[in-house]
mmCIF file of C-alpha atoms in Angstrom:
data_model
loop_
_atom_site.group_PDB
_atom_site.id
_atom_site.type_symbol
_atom_site.label_atom_id
_atom_site.label_comp_id
_atom_site.label_asym_id
_atom_site.label_seq_id
_atom_site.Cartn_x
_atom_site.Cartn_y
_atom_site.Cartn_z
ATOM 1 C CA UNK A 122 0.000 0.000 0.000
ATOM 2 C CA UNK A 123 1.224 3.476 -0.878
ATOM 3 C CA UNK A 124 -0.087 6.069 1.524
ATOM 4 C CA UNK A 125 -1.346 9.372 0.179
ATOM 5 C CA UNK A 126 1.428 11.654 1.461
ATOM 6 C CA UNK A 127 -0.362 14.957 0.649
ATOM 7 C CA UNK A 128 -3.370 13.707 2.599
ATOM 8 C CA UNK A 129 -1.157 12.840 5.543
ATOM 9 C CA UNK A 130 0.562 16.232 5.389
ATOM 10 C CA UNK A 131 -2.746 18.093 5.177
ATOM 11 C CA UNK A 132 -4.095 16.117 8.120
ATOM 12 C CA UNK A 133 -1.043 17.077 10.129
ATOM 13 C CA UNK A 134 -1.285 20.819 9.395
ATOM 14 C CA UNK A 135 -5.062 21.114 9.833
ATOM 15 C CA UNK A 136 -7.002 21.944 12.990
ATOM 16 C CA UNK A 137 -7.243 19.277 15.733
ATOM 17 C CA UNK A 138 -10.832 18.463 14.726
ATOM 18 C CA UNK A 139 -9.867 18.073 11.068
ATOM 19 C CA UNK A 140 -6.880 15.916 12.042
ATOM 20 C CA UNK A 141 -9.162 13.691 14.113
ATOM 21 C CA UNK A 142 -11.638 13.386 11.245
ATOM 22 C CA UNK A 143 -8.800 12.493 8.880
ATOM 23 C CA UNK A 144 -7.567 9.562 10.967
ATOM 24 C CA UNK A 145 -11.003 8.087 11.831
ATOM 25 C CA UNK A 146 -11.211 5.741 8.785
ATOM 26 C CA UNK A 147 -7.698 4.410 9.410
ATOM 27 C CA UNK A 148 -8.348 4.229 13.154
ATOM 28 C CA UNK A 149 -11.463 2.139 12.520
ATOM 29 C CA UNK A 150 -9.594 -0.236 10.210
ATOM 30 C CA UNK A 151 -6.634 -0.651 12.568
ATOM 31 C CA UNK A 152 -8.947 -1.127 15.567
ATOM 32 C CA UNK A 153 -10.791 -3.881 13.687
ATOM 33 C CA UNK A 154 -7.521 -5.662 12.899
ATOM 34 C CA UNK A 155 -6.369 -5.325 16.505
ATOM 35 C CA UNK A 156 -9.652 -6.730 17.809
ATOM 36 C CA UNK A 157 -9.337 -9.658 15.405
ATOM 37 C CA UNK A 158 -5.799 -10.310 16.630
ATOM 38 C CA UNK A 159 -6.985 -10.491 20.224
ATOM 39 C CA UNK A 160 -9.992 -12.551 19.154
ATOM 40 C CA UNK A 161 -7.689 -15.227 17.756
ATOM 41 C CA UNK A 162 -6.556 -15.937 21.311
ATOM 42 C CA UNK A 163 -10.004 -17.407 21.952
ATOM 43 C CA UNK A 164 -9.502 -20.010 19.222
ATOM 44 C CA UNK A 165 -8.469 -23.420 20.629
ATOM 45 C CA UNK A 166 -4.759 -23.979 20.070
ATOM 46 C CA UNK A 167 -4.014 -20.289 19.449
ATOM 47 C CA UNK A 168 -4.367 -18.937 22.986
ATOM 48 C CA UNK A 169 -0.609 -18.502 23.336
ATOM 49 C CA UNK A 170 -0.208 -16.556 20.088
ATOM 50 C CA UNK A 171 0.937 -12.972 20.619
ATOM 51 C CA UNK A 172 -1.641 -10.417 19.368
ATOM 52 C CA UNK A 173 1.259 -8.287 18.121
ATOM 53 C CA UNK A 174 2.315 -11.081 15.787
ATOM 54 C CA UNK A 175 -1.287 -11.870 14.789
ATOM 55 C CA UNK A 176 -2.013 -8.207 14.036
ATOM 56 C CA UNK A 177 0.808 -7.763 11.549
ATOM 57 C CA UNK A 178 -0.180 -10.891 9.628
ATOM 58 C CA UNK A 179 -3.871 -9.945 9.599
ATOM 59 C CA UNK A 180 -2.824 -6.548 8.242
ATOM 60 C CA UNK A 181 -0.721 -8.200 5.538
ATOM 61 C CA UNK A 182 -3.594 -10.520 4.602
ATOM 62 C CA UNK A 183 -5.994 -7.576 4.347
ATOM 63 C CA UNK A 184 -3.689 -5.552 2.082
ATOM 64 C CA UNK A 185 -2.803 -8.630 -0.008
ATOM 65 C CA UNK A 186 -6.337 -9.817 -0.745
ATOM 66 C CA UNK A 187 -8.203 -6.524 -0.877
ATOM 67 C CA UNK A 188 -7.518 -2.804 -1.278
ATOM 68 C CA UNK A 189 -6.775 -0.499 1.630
ATOM 69 C CA UNK A 190 -9.017 2.577 1.149
ATOM 70 C CA UNK A 191 -7.144 5.780 0.407
ATOM 71 C CA UNK A 192 -9.149 7.525 3.136
ATOM 72 C CA UNK A 193 -7.549 5.188 5.684
ATOM 73 C CA UNK A 194 -4.051 6.388 4.782
ATOM 74 C CA UNK A 195 -3.656 9.166 7.419
ATOM 75 C CA UNK A 196 -4.958 6.973 10.246
ATOM 76 C CA UNK A 197 -2.800 3.995 9.265
ATOM 77 C CA UNK A 198 0.254 6.251 9.044
ATOM 78 C CA UNK A 199 -0.561 7.709 12.476
ATOM 79 C CA UNK A 200 -0.673 4.278 14.108
ATOM 80 C CA UNK A 201 2.361 2.992 12.239
ATOM 81 C CA UNK A 202 4.575 5.843 13.403
ATOM 82 C CA UNK A 203 3.319 8.087 16.204
ATOM 83 C CA UNK A 204 1.290 5.515 18.131
ATOM 84 C CA UNK A 205 4.163 3.055 17.791
ATOM 85 C CA UNK A 206 6.623 5.456 19.392
ATOM 86 C CA UNK A 207 4.200 6.309 22.210
ATOM 87 C CA UNK A 208 3.729 2.591 22.941
ATOM 88 C CA UNK A 209 7.485 2.103 23.163
ATOM 89 C CA UNK A 210 7.694 5.015 25.607
ATOM 90 C CA UNK A 211 5.026 3.408 27.797
ATOM 91 C CA UNK A 212 6.973 0.125 27.861
ATOM 92 C CA UNK A 213 9.230 1.886 30.341
ATOM 93 C CA UNK A 214 6.520 1.611 33.003
ATOM 94 C CA UNK A 215 6.950 -2.190 32.961
ATOM 95 C CA UNK A 216 10.645 -2.031 33.856
ATOM 96 C CA UNK A 217 12.750 -0.908 36.801
ATOM 97 C CA UNK A 218 16.426 -0.438 37.381
ATOM 98 C CA UNK A 219 16.045 -2.776 40.356
ATOM 99 C CA UNK A 220 15.639 -5.682 37.960
ATOM 100 C CA UNK A 221 19.262 -5.243 36.992
ATOM 101 C CA UNK A 222 20.273 -5.763 40.607
ATOM 102 C CA UNK A 223 18.335 -9.034 40.795
ATOM 103 C CA UNK A 224 20.427 -10.476 37.966
ATOM 104 C CA UNK A 225 23.724 -9.551 39.617
ATOM 105 C CA UNK A 226 26.553 -7.365 38.348
ATOM 106 C CA UNK A 227 28.616 -10.114 36.708
ATOM 107 C CA UNK A 228 25.713 -11.682 34.859
ATOM 108 C CA UNK A 229 24.341 -8.263 33.895
ATOM 109 C CA UNK A 230 27.681 -7.378 32.306
ATOM 110 C CA UNK A 231 27.632 -10.743 30.561
ATOM 111 C CA UNK A 232 24.121 -9.973 29.298
ATOM 112 C CA UNK A 233 25.281 -6.609 27.924
ATOM 113 C CA UNK A 234 28.156 -8.331 26.115
ATOM 114 C CA UNK A 235 25.779 -10.974 24.739
ATOM 115 C CA UNK A 236 23.340 -8.394 23.360
ATOM 116 C CA UNK A 237 26.135 -6.356 21.745
ATOM 117 C CA UNK A 238 27.842 -9.429 20.285
ATOM 118 C CA UNK A 239 24.575 -10.804 18.879
ATOM 119 C CA UNK A 240 23.625 -7.503 17.266
ATOM 120 C CA UNK A 241 27.039 -6.977 15.675
ATOM 121 C CA UNK A 242 27.377 -10.616 14.587
ATOM 122 C CA UNK A 243 23.939 -10.549 12.945
ATOM 123 C CA UNK A 244 24.685 -7.328 11.074
ATOM 124 C CA UNK A 245 28.072 -8.716 10.004
ATOM 125 C CA UNK A 246 26.588 -12.016 8.833
ATOM 126 C CA UNK A 247 23.913 -10.078 6.987
ATOM 127 C CA UNK A 248 26.604 -8.230 5.091
ATOM 128 C CA UNK A 249 28.307 -11.515 4.148
ATOM 129 C CA UNK A 250 25.011 -13.064 3.010
ATOM 130 C CA UNK A 251 24.047 -10.000 0.998
ATOM 131 C CA UNK A 252 20.966 -9.204 3.109
ATOM 132 C CA UNK A 253 19.677 -5.632 2.908
ATOM 133 C CA UNK A 254 21.300 -3.645 5.787
ATOM 134 C CA UNK A 255 17.962 -2.309 7.048
ATOM 135 C CA UNK A 256 16.436 -5.775 7.258
ATOM 136 C CA UNK A 257 19.616 -7.136 8.877
ATOM 137 C CA UNK A 258 19.384 -4.453 11.583
ATOM 138 C CA UNK A 259 15.759 -5.371 12.296
ATOM 139 C CA UNK A 260 16.664 -9.056 12.632
ATOM 140 C CA UNK A 261 19.629 -8.123 14.821
ATOM 141 C CA UNK A 262 17.449 -6.023 17.145
ATOM 142 C CA UNK A 263 14.711 -8.655 17.358
ATOM 143 C CA UNK A 264 17.159 -11.465 18.116
ATOM 144 C CA UNK A 265 19.366 -9.603 20.573
ATOM 145 C CA UNK A 266 16.630 -7.849 22.613
ATOM 146 C CA UNK A 267 12.951 -8.758 22.592
ATOM 147 C CA UNK A 268 11.459 -9.937 19.331
ATOM 148 C CA UNK A 269 8.614 -8.011 17.697
ATOM 149 C CA UNK A 270 8.761 -5.064 20.124
ATOM 150 C CA UNK A 271 12.460 -4.493 19.423
ATOM 151 C CA UNK A 272 11.876 -4.804 15.679
ATOM 152 C CA UNK A 273 9.168 -2.141 15.889
ATOM 153 C CA UNK A 274 11.409 0.109 17.983
ATOM 154 C CA UNK A 275 14.354 -0.328 15.618
ATOM 155 C CA UNK A 276 12.093 0.561 12.698
ATOM 156 C CA UNK A 277 11.032 3.712 14.541
ATOM 157 C CA UNK A 278 14.686 4.790 14.835
ATOM 158 C CA UNK A 279 15.615 4.064 11.240
ATOM 159 C CA UNK A 280 12.560 3.677 9.006
ATOM 160 C CA UNK A 281 12.709 0.707 6.635
ATOM 161 C CA UNK A 282 10.189 -0.889 4.292
ATOM 162 C CA UNK A 283 7.062 -2.257 5.963
ATOM 163 C CA UNK A 284 7.780 -5.533 4.150
ATOM 164 C CA UNK A 285 11.097 -5.769 6.012
ATOM 165 C CA UNK A 286 9.306 -5.350 9.344
ATOM 166 C CA UNK A 287 6.833 -8.105 8.450
ATOM 167 C CA UNK A 288 9.614 -10.431 7.299
ATOM 168 C CA UNK A 289 11.644 -9.809 10.460
ATOM 169 C CA UNK A 290 8.632 -10.453 12.721
ATOM 170 C CA UNK A 291 7.895 -13.680 10.841
ATOM 171 C CA UNK A 292 11.481 -14.894 11.268
ATOM 172 C CA UNK A 293 11.546 -14.038 14.961
ATOM 173 C CA UNK A 294 8.239 -15.836 15.449
ATOM 174 C CA UNK A 295 9.444 -19.014 13.725
ATOM 175 C CA UNK A 296 12.766 -19.334 15.512
ATOM 176 C CA UNK A 297 11.490 -18.061 18.855
ATOM 177 C CA UNK A 298 8.759 -20.699 18.792
ATOM 178 C CA UNK A 299 11.293 -23.384 17.846
ATOM 179 C CA UNK A 300 13.470 -22.346 20.791
ATOM 180 C CA UNK A 301 10.478 -22.356 23.148
ATOM 181 C CA UNK A 302 9.805 -25.999 22.238
ATOM 182 C CA UNK A 303 13.428 -27.175 22.138
ATOM 183 C CA UNK A 304 14.932 -25.492 25.220
ATOM 184 C CA UNK A 305 13.175 -27.617 27.897
ATOM 185 C CA UNK A 306 14.572 -30.805 26.326
ATOM 186 C CA UNK A 307 18.014 -29.318 25.683
ATOM 187 C CA UNK A 308 18.207 -27.877 29.211
ATOM 188 C CA UNK A 309 17.394 -31.247 30.719
ATOM 189 C CA UNK A 310 19.973 -32.962 28.490
ATOM 190 C CA UNK A 311 22.634 -30.395 29.488
ATOM 191 C CA UNK A 312 21.853 -30.866 33.189
ATOM 192 C CA UNK A 313 21.500 -27.138 33.857
ATOM 193 C CA UNK A 314 20.449 -25.971 37.320
ATOM 194 C CA UNK A 315 17.121 -24.085 37.517
ATOM 195 C CA UNK A 316 18.916 -20.731 37.877
ATOM 196 C CA UNK A 317 21.308 -21.407 34.983
ATOM 197 C CA UNK A 318 18.490 -22.700 32.807
ATOM 198 C CA UNK A 319 16.460 -19.588 33.596
ATOM 199 C CA UNK A 320 19.389 -17.363 32.619
ATOM 200 C CA UNK A 321 19.846 -19.269 29.348
ATOM 201 C CA UNK A 322 16.157 -18.995 28.476
ATOM 202 C CA UNK A 323 15.836 -15.329 29.454
ATOM 203 C CA UNK A 324 19.026 -14.261 27.715
ATOM 204 C CA UNK A 325 18.467 -15.972 24.363
ATOM 205 C CA UNK A 326 14.775 -16.623 23.563
ATOM 206 C CA UNK A 327 13.127 -13.800 21.646
ATOM 207 C CA UNK A 328 9.644 -13.000 23.010
ATOM 208 C CA UNK A 329 8.659 -12.589 26.689
ATOM 209 C CA UNK A 330 5.750 -15.026 26.268
ATOM 210 C CA UNK A 331 8.116 -17.611 24.800
ATOM 211 C CA UNK A 332 10.475 -17.154 27.749
ATOM 212 C CA UNK A 333 7.609 -17.713 30.191
ATOM 213 C CA UNK A 334 6.470 -20.848 28.371
ATOM 214 C CA UNK A 335 9.961 -22.370 28.174
ATOM 215 C CA UNK A 336 11.173 -21.195 31.592
ATOM 216 C CA UNK A 337 8.400 -22.560 33.782
ATOM 217 C CA UNK A 338 8.766 -25.987 32.156
ATOM 218 C CA UNK A 339 11.689 -26.410 34.594
ATOM 219 C CA UNK A 340 9.834 -25.135 37.650
ATOM 220 C CA UNK A 341 9.089 -21.826 39.357
ATOM 221 C CA UNK A 342 12.715 -20.933 40.126
ATOM 222 C CA UNK A 343 13.763 -21.358 36.495
ATOM 223 C CA UNK A 344 10.684 -19.511 35.247
ATOM 224 C CA UNK A 345 11.098 -16.549 37.580
ATOM 225 C CA UNK A 346 14.822 -16.284 36.792
ATOM 226 C CA UNK A 347 14.060 -16.408 33.085
ATOM 227 C CA UNK A 348 11.531 -13.582 33.314
ATOM 228 C CA UNK A 349 13.865 -11.364 35.378
ATOM 229 C CA UNK A 350 16.752 -11.907 32.953
ATOM 230 C CA UNK A 351 14.481 -11.288 29.969
ATOM 231 C CA UNK A 352 13.178 -8.016 31.412
ATOM 232 C CA UNK A 353 16.753 -6.965 32.175
ATOM 233 C CA UNK A 354 17.531 -7.649 28.530
ATOM 234 C CA UNK A 355 14.588 -5.441 27.537
ATOM 235 C CA UNK A 356 16.106 -2.614 29.616
ATOM 236 C CA UNK A 357 19.024 -2.698 27.179
ATOM 237 C CA UNK A 358 16.641 -1.644 24.393
ATOM 238 C CA UNK A 359 17.296 2.044 25.104
ATOM 239 C CA UNK A 360 21.112 1.961 24.750
ATOM 240 C CA UNK A 361 20.787 -0.274 21.683
ATOM 241 C CA UNK A 362 18.443 2.227 19.994
ATOM 242 C CA UNK A 363 20.847 5.056 20.797
ATOM 243 C CA UNK A 364 23.721 3.060 19.275
ATOM 244 C CA UNK A 365 21.627 2.319 16.182
ATOM 245 C CA UNK A 366 20.745 5.986 15.860
ATOM 246 C CA UNK A 367 24.417 6.969 15.938
ATOM 247 C CA UNK A 368 25.416 4.264 13.449
ATOM 248 C CA UNK A 369 22.693 5.121 10.942
ATOM 249 C CA UNK A 370 22.621 8.929 11.280
ATOM 250 C CA UNK A 371 23.644 11.002 8.281
ATOM 251 C CA UNK A 372 27.017 12.503 9.143
ATOM 252 C CA UNK A 373 27.327 14.411 5.899
ATOM 253 C CA UNK A 374 24.502 16.872 6.512
ATOM 254 C CA UNK A 375 26.358 19.566 8.398
ATOM 255 C CA UNK A 376 29.522 21.517 7.808
ATOM 256 C CA UNK A 377 31.073 20.420 11.064
ATOM 257 C CA UNK A 378 29.989 16.816 10.568
ATOM 258 C CA UNK A 379 28.494 16.746 14.074
ATOM 259 C CA UNK A 380 25.292 14.900 14.829
ATOM 260 C CA UNK A 381 22.276 16.687 16.253
ATOM 261 C CA UNK A 382 21.203 15.515 19.717
ATOM 262 C CA UNK A 383 17.881 14.293 18.295
ATOM 263 C CA UNK A 384 19.825 12.069 15.896
ATOM 264 C CA UNK A 385 21.906 10.556 18.687
ATOM 265 C CA UNK A 386 19.068 10.105 21.199
ATOM 266 C CA UNK A 387 15.586 9.958 19.614
ATOM 267 C CA UNK A 388 12.910 11.664 21.702
ATOM 268 C CA UNK A 389 10.910 8.484 22.248
ATOM 269 C CA UNK A 390 14.008 6.758 23.664
ATOM 270 C CA UNK A 391 14.331 9.541 26.230
ATOM 271 C CA UNK A 392 10.657 9.032 27.050
ATOM 272 C CA UNK A 393 11.237 5.296 27.521
ATOM 273 C CA UNK A 394 14.116 5.941 29.945
ATOM 274 C CA UNK A 395 12.121 8.612 31.813
ATOM 275 C CA UNK A 396 9.149 6.266 32.270
ATOM 276 C CA UNK A 397 11.475 3.536 33.537
ATOM 277 C CA UNK A 398 13.013 5.976 36.034
ATOM 278 C CA UNK A 399 9.559 7.103 37.223
ATOM 279 C CA UNK A 400 8.520 3.478 37.653
ATOM 280 C CA UNK A 401 11.733 2.703 39.541
ATOM 281 C CA UNK A 402 10.980 5.501 42.006
ATOM 282 C CA UNK A 403 7.443 4.204 42.508
ATOM 283 C CA UNK A 404 5.829 7.498 41.539
ATOM 284 C CA UNK A 405 3.005 5.982 39.510
ATOM 285 C CA UNK A 406 -0.219 5.103 41.409
ATOM 286 C CA UNK A 407 -0.969 1.383 41.185
ATOM 287 C CA UNK A 408 -4.324 1.763 39.343
ATOM 288 C CA UNK A 409 -2.753 4.045 36.719
ATOM 289 C CA UNK A 410 0.221 1.740 36.260
ATOM 290 C CA UNK A 411 -2.096 -1.251 35.840
ATOM 291 C CA UNK A 412 -4.025 0.631 33.146
ATOM 292 C CA UNK A 413 -0.812 1.584 31.313
ATOM 293 C CA UNK A 414 0.535 -1.971 31.467
ATOM 294 C CA UNK A 415 -2.776 -3.264 30.082
ATOM 295 C CA UNK A 416 -3.057 -0.781 27.208
ATOM 296 C CA UNK A 417 0.588 -0.817 26.028
ATOM 297 C CA UNK A 418 0.505 -4.229 24.297
ATOM 298 C CA UNK A 419 -2.782 -3.241 22.639
ATOM 299 C CA UNK A 420 -1.116 -0.123 21.257
ATOM 300 C CA UNK A 421 1.846 -2.164 20.025
ATOM 301 C CA UNK A 422 -0.500 -4.644 18.352
ATOM 302 C CA UNK A 423 -2.353 -1.768 16.666
ATOM 303 C CA UNK A 424 0.921 -0.236 15.456
ATOM 304 C CA UNK A 425 2.146 -3.529 14.013
ATOM 305 C CA UNK A 426 -1.256 -4.087 12.417
ATOM 306 C CA UNK A 427 -0.869 -0.695 10.726
ATOM 307 C CA UNK A 428 2.566 -1.694 9.457
ATOM 308 C CA UNK A 429 1.035 -4.902 8.119
ATOM 309 C CA UNK A 430 -1.455 -2.847 6.113
ATOM 310 C CA UNK A 431 1.490 -1.398 4.208
ATOM 311 C CA UNK A 432 2.748 -4.857 3.262
ATOM 312 C CA UNK A 433 1.781 -7.534 0.743
ATOM 313 C CA UNK A 434 2.634 -11.241 0.858
ATOM 314 C CA UNK A 435 4.242 -10.992 -2.562
ATOM 315 C CA UNK A 436 6.630 -8.308 -1.309
ATOM 316 C CA UNK A 437 7.586 -10.444 1.705
ATOM 317 C CA UNK A 438 8.229 -13.479 -0.523
ATOM 318 C CA UNK A 439 10.423 -11.326 -2.743
ATOM 319 C CA UNK A 440 12.915 -10.979 0.118
ATOM 320 C CA UNK A 441 14.013 -14.563 -0.560
ATOM 321 C CA UNK A 442 15.651 -17.125 1.729
ATOM 322 C CA UNK A 443 18.835 -15.311 2.705
ATOM 323 C CA UNK A 444 17.235 -13.227 5.487
ATOM 324 C CA UNK A 445 15.611 -16.414 6.816
ATOM 325 C CA UNK A 446 19.036 -18.069 6.935
ATOM 326 C CA UNK A 447 20.401 -14.989 8.690
ATOM 327 C CA UNK A 448 17.659 -15.176 11.334
ATOM 328 C CA UNK A 449 18.413 -18.873 11.889
ATOM 329 C CA UNK A 450 22.151 -18.227 12.286
ATOM 330 C CA UNK A 451 21.482 -15.302 14.651
ATOM 331 C CA UNK A 452 19.225 -17.481 16.827
ATOM 332 C CA UNK A 453 21.840 -20.228 16.989
ATOM 333 C CA UNK A 454 24.524 -17.660 17.794
ATOM 334 C CA UNK A 455 22.718 -16.103 20.761
ATOM 335 C CA UNK A 456 21.786 -19.520 22.140
ATOM 336 C CA UNK A 457 25.334 -20.901 21.915
ATOM 337 C CA UNK A 458 26.914 -17.679 23.171
ATOM 338 C CA UNK A 459 24.586 -17.605 26.172
ATOM 339 C CA UNK A 460 25.567 -21.163 27.105
ATOM 340 C CA UNK A 461 29.233 -20.251 26.727
ATOM 341 C CA UNK A 462 28.747 -17.258 29.022
ATOM 342 C CA UNK A 463 27.147 -19.505 31.646
ATOM 343 C CA UNK A 464 30.354 -21.531 31.758
ATOM 344 C CA UNK A 465 32.361 -18.406 32.540
ATOM 345 C CA UNK A 466 30.038 -16.621 35.006
ATOM 346 C CA UNK A 467 28.720 -19.621 36.949
#
């Protein structure tokens, strides 16, 4: 789908009422897709499927088999960009700096090294395989941090094709699900303690839901450790986005060659860190925090559904098998590297 850019621009410069009227058709379409994504959880056998993942594929199916109305363009663009960034900001209310302390200094440093190594290795392998750099960065972010949410955040820092986002989410879903099923057997075979198994799961499986499913297969201790490590890994999203912003910023724009502050630290990243700090200090009333935690994944699902509306199955297929191979290699890398780190920090 090609959005009507003049319509989007006019909607942005018009009065608040006109802007609201302009996004209503797109809002209605995205809301319908989001509701369908959550509705799929009621289908037997699909209750564990993430609505974020469902939403992007429902959006792709809609745009592939029918036509997205031109009137929906401004609303779809709003959800795919502005609402996405706001949702990422609100993710900060689900994290605290205290979670880093629960992991321990040595293992937290090991986790930082693992995330950095995975990101750089994935980008490097992507270059060797001839994968588009933008798509390689999305796969690197999704593998090293937290799956679909990290892919969406990375796309917000450095905008790529919507087809690349859909492809990256699909890859993360496939290999994250494979890890969720394989880790309980592999952990038992390796004879890992509950704490070590939890660290391995939390530090290398992509999605939070997948970590929960795999972690608690080895008991409460393993499951709780896995969740804490995974959330600590999510905390590293902010520094990763800053690093991506620096690496991808245009250094040739100014005479001095210096980067603007907004290029180095995107505004929504600052918002994410601020929300995490506020949550750490306990300044948010419990009812308000509960409401924010409940609405954030819905917003993320809506944003990914909007991105799906800009994608067609044919465009995703055109990406070929090389990015899929890259995602597989990245998943194997983070899993093996995490096990190797356990041997050194035990």
